[in-house]
Tab-separated table of N, CA, C and O in Angstrom:
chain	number	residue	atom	x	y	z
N	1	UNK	N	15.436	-140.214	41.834
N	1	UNK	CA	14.666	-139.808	40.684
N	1	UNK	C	15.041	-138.370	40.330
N	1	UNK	O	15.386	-137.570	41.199
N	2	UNK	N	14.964	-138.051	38.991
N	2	UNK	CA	15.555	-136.928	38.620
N	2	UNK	C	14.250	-135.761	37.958
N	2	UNK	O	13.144	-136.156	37.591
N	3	UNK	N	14.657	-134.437	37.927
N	3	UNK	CA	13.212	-133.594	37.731
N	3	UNK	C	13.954	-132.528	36.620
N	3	UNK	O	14.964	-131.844	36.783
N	4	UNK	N	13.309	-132.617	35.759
N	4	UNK	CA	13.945	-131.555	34.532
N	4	UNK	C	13.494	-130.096	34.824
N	4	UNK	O	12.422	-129.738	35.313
N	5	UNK	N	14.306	-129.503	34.511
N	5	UNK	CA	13.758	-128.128	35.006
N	5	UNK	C	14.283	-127.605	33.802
N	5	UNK	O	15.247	-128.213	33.337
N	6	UNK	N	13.699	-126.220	32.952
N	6	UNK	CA	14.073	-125.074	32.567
N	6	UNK	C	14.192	-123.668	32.456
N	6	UNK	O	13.557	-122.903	33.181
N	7	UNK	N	14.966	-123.304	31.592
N	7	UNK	CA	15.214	-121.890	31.746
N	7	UNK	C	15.389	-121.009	30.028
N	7	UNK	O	15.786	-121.696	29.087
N	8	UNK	N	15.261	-120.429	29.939
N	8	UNK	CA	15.578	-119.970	28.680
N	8	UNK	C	16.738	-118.382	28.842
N	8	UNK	O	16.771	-117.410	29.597
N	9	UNK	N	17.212	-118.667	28.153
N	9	UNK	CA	18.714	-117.295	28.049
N	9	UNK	C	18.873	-117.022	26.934
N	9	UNK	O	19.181	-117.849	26.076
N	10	UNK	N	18.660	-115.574	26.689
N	10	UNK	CA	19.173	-115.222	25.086
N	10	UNK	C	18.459	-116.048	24.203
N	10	UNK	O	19.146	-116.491	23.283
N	11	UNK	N	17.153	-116.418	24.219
N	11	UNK	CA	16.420	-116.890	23.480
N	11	UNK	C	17.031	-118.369	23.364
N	11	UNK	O	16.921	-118.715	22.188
N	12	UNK	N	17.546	-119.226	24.022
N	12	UNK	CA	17.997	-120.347	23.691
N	12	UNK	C	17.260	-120.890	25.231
N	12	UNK	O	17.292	-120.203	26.252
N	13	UNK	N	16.429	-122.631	25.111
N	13	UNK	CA	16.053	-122.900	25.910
N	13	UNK	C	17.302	-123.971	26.359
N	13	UNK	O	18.028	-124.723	25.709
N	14	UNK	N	17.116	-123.503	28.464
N	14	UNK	CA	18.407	-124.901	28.796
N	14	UNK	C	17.377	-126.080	29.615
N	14	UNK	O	16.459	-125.536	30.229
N	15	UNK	N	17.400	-127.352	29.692
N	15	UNK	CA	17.088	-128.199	30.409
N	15	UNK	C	18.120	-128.881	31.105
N	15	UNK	O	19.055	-129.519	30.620
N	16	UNK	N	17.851	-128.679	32.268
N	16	UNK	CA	18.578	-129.565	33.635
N	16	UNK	C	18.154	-130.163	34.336
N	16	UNK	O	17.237	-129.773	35.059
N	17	UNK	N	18.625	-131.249	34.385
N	17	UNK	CA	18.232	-132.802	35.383
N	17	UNK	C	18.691	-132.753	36.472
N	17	UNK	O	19.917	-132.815	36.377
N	18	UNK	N	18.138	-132.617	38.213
N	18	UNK	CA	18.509	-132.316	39.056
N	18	UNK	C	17.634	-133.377	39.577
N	18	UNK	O	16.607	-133.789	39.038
N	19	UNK	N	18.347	-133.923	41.095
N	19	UNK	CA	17.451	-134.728	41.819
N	19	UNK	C	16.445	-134.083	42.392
N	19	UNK	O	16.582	-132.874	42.581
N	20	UNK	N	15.199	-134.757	42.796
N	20	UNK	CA	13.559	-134.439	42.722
N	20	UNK	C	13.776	-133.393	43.881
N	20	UNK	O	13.347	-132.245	43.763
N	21	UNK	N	14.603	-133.911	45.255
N	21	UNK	CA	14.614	-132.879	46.319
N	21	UNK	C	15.317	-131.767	46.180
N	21	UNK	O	14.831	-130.822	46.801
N	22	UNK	N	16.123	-131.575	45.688
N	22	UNK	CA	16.618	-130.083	45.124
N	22	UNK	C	16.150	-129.569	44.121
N	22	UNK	O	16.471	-128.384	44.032
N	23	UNK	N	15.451	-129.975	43.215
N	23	UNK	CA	14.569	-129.326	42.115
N	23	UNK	C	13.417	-128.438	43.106
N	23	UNK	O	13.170	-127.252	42.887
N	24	UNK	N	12.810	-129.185	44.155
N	24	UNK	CA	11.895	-128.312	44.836
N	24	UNK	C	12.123	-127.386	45.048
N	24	UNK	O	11.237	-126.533	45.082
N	25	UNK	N	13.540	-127.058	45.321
N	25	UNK	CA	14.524	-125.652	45.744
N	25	UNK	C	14.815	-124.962	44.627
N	25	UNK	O	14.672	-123.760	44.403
N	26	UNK	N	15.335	-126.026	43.784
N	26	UNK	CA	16.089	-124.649	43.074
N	26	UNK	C	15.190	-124.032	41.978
N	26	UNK	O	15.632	-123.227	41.158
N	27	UNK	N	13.960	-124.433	42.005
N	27	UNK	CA	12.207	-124.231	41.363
N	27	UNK	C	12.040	-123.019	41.836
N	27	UNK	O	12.153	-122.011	41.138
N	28	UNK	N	11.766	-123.016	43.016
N	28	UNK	CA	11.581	-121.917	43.986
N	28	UNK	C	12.381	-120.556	43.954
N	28	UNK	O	11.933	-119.411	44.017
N	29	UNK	N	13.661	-120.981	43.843
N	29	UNK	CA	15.007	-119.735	43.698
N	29	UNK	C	15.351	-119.517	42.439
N	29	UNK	O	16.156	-118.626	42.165
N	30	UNK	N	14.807	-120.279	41.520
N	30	UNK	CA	15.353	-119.876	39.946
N	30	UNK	C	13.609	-119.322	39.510
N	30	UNK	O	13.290	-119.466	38.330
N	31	UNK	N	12.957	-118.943	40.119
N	31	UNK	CA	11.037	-118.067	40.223
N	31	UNK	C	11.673	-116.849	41.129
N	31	UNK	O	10.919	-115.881	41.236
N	32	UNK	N	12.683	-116.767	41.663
N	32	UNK	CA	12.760	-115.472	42.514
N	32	UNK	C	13.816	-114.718	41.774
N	32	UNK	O	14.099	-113.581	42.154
N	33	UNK	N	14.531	-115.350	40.567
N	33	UNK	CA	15.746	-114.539	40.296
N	33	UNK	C	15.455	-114.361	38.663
N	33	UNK	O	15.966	-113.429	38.042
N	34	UNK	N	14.482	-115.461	37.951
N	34	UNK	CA	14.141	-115.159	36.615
N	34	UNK	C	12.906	-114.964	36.498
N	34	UNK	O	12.106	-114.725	37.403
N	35	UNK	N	12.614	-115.107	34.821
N	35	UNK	CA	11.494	-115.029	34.415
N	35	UNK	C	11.447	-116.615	33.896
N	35	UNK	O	11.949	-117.054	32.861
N	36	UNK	N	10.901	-117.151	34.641
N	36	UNK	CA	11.106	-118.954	34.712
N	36	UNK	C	9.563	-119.511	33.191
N	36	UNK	O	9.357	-120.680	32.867
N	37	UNK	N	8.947	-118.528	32.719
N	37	UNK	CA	8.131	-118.737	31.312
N	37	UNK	C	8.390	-118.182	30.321
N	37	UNK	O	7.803	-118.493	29.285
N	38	UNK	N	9.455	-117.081	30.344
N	38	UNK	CA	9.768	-116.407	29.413
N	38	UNK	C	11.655	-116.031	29.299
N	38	UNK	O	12.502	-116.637	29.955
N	39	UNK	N	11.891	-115.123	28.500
N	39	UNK	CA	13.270	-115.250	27.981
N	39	UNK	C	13.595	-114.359	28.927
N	39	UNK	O	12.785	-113.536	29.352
N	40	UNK	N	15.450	-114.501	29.546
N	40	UNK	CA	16.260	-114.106	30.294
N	40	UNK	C	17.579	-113.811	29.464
N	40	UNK	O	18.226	-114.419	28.612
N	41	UNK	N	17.675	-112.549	30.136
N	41	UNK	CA	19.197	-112.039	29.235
N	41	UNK	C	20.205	-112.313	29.989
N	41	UNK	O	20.128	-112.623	31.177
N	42	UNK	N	21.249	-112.208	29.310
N	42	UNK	CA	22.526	-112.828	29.973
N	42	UNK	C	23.127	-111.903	31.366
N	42	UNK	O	23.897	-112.386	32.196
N	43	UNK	N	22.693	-110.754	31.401
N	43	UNK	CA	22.955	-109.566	32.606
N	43	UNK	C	21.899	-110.084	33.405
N	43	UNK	O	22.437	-109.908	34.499
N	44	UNK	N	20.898	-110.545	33.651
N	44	UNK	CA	20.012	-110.809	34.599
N	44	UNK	C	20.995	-112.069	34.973
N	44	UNK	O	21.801	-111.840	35.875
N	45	UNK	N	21.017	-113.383	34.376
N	45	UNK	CA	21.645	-114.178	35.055
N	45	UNK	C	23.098	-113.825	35.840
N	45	UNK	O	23.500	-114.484	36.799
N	46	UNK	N	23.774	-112.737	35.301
N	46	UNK	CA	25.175	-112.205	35.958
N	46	UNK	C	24.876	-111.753	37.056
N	46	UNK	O	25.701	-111.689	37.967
N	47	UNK	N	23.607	-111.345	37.177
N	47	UNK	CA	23.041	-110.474	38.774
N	47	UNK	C	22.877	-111.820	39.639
N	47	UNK	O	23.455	-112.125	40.682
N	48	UNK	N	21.871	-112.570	38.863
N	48	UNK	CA	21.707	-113.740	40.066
N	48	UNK	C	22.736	-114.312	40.829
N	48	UNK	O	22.760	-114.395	42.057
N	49	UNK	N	23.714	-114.761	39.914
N	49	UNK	CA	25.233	-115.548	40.301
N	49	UNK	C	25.689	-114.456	40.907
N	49	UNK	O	26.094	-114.909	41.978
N	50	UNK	N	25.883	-113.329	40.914
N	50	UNK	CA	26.825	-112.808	41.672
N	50	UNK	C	25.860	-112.519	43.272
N	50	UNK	O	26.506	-112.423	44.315
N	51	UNK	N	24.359	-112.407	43.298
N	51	UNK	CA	23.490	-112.147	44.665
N	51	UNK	C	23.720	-113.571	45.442
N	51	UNK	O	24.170	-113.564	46.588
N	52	UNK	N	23.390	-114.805	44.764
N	52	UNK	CA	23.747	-116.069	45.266
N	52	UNK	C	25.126	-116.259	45.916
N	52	UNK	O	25.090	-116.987	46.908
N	53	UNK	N	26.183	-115.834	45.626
N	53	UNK	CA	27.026	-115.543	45.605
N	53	UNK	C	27.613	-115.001	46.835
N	53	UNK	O	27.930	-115.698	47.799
N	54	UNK	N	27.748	-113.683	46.758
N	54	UNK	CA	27.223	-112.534	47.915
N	54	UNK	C	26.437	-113.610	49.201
N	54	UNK	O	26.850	-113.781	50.348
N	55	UNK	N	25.515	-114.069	48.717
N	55	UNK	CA	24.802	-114.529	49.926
N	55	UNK	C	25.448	-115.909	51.023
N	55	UNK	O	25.404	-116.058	52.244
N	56	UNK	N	26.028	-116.752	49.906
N	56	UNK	CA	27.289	-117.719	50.145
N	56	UNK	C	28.263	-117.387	50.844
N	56	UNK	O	28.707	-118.106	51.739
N	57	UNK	N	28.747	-116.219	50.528
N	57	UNK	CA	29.829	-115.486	51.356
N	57	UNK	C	29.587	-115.291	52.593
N	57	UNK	O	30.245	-115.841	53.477
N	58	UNK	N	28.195	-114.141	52.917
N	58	UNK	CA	27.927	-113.653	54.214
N	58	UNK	C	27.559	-115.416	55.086
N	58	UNK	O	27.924	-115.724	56.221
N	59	UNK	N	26.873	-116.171	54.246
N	59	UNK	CA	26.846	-117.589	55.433
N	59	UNK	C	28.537	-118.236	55.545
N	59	UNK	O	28.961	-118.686	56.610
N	60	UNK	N	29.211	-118.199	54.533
N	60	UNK	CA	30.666	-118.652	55.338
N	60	UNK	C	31.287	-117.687	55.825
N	60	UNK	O	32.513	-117.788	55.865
N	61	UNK	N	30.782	-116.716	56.234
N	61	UNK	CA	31.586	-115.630	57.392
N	61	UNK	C	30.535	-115.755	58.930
N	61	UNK	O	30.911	-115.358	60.033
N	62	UNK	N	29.399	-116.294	58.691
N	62	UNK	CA	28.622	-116.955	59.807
N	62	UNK	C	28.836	-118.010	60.448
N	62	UNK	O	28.425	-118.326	61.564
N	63	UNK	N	29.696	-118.745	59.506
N	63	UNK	CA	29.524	-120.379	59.859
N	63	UNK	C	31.163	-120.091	60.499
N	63	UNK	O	31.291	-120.693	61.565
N	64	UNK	N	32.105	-119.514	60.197
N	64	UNK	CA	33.085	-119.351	60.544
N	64	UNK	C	33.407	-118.741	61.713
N	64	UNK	O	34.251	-119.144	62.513
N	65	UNK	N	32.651	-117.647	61.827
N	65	UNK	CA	32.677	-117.044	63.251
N	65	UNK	C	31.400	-117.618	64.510
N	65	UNK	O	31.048	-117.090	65.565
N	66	UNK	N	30.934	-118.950	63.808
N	66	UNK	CA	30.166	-119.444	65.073
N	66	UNK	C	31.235	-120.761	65.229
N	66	UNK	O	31.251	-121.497	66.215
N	67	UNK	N	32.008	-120.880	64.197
N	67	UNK	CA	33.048	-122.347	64.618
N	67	UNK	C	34.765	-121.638	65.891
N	67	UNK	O	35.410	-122.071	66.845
N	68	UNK	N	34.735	-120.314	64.960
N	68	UNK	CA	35.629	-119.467	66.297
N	68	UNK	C	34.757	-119.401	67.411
N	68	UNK	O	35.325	-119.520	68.496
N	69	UNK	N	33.526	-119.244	67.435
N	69	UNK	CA	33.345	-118.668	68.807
N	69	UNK	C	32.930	-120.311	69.826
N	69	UNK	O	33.238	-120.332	71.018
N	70	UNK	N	32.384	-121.294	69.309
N	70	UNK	CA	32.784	-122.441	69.886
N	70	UNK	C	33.984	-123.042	70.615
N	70	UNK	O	34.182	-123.501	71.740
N	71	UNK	N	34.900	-122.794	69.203
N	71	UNK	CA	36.460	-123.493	69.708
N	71	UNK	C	37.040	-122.043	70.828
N	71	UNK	O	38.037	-122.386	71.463
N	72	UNK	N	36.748	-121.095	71.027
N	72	UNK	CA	37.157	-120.096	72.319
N	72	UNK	C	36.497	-120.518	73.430
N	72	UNK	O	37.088	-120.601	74.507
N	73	UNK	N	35.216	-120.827	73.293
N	73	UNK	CA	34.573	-120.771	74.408
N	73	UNK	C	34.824	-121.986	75.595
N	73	UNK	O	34.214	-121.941	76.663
């Protein structure tokens, strides 16, 4: 089952269809990075993508150095 979610940017509203269990999430993380009732400028969303981002990185430099330190050990 699918869960519509929106957002508004530059005064234009977006709707996205995401399945119900990741909508719970990305509900949650798109309330921590916008203004999820009101309008979002295009530099706020450039911050989010690039912190999400950033944060992606530091877990595949985690996940990588716990798969080295397995295959040594």
């Amino acid at each position: 089952m699918t869960t519509k979610l929106s957002l508004t940017l530059n005064a234009k509203r977006y709707d996205i269809d995401v399945e119900e269990d990741f909508a719970k999430f990305l509900s949650a993380q798109m309330a921590e990075d916008f203004n999820v009732s009101g309008n979002n400028d295009l530099k706020l969303l450039l911050q989010a993508y690039v912190r999400k981002n950033f944060a992606l990185y530091e877990q595949e430099k985690q996940i990588f150095g716990l798969i080295e330190k397995i295959t040594n050990d």
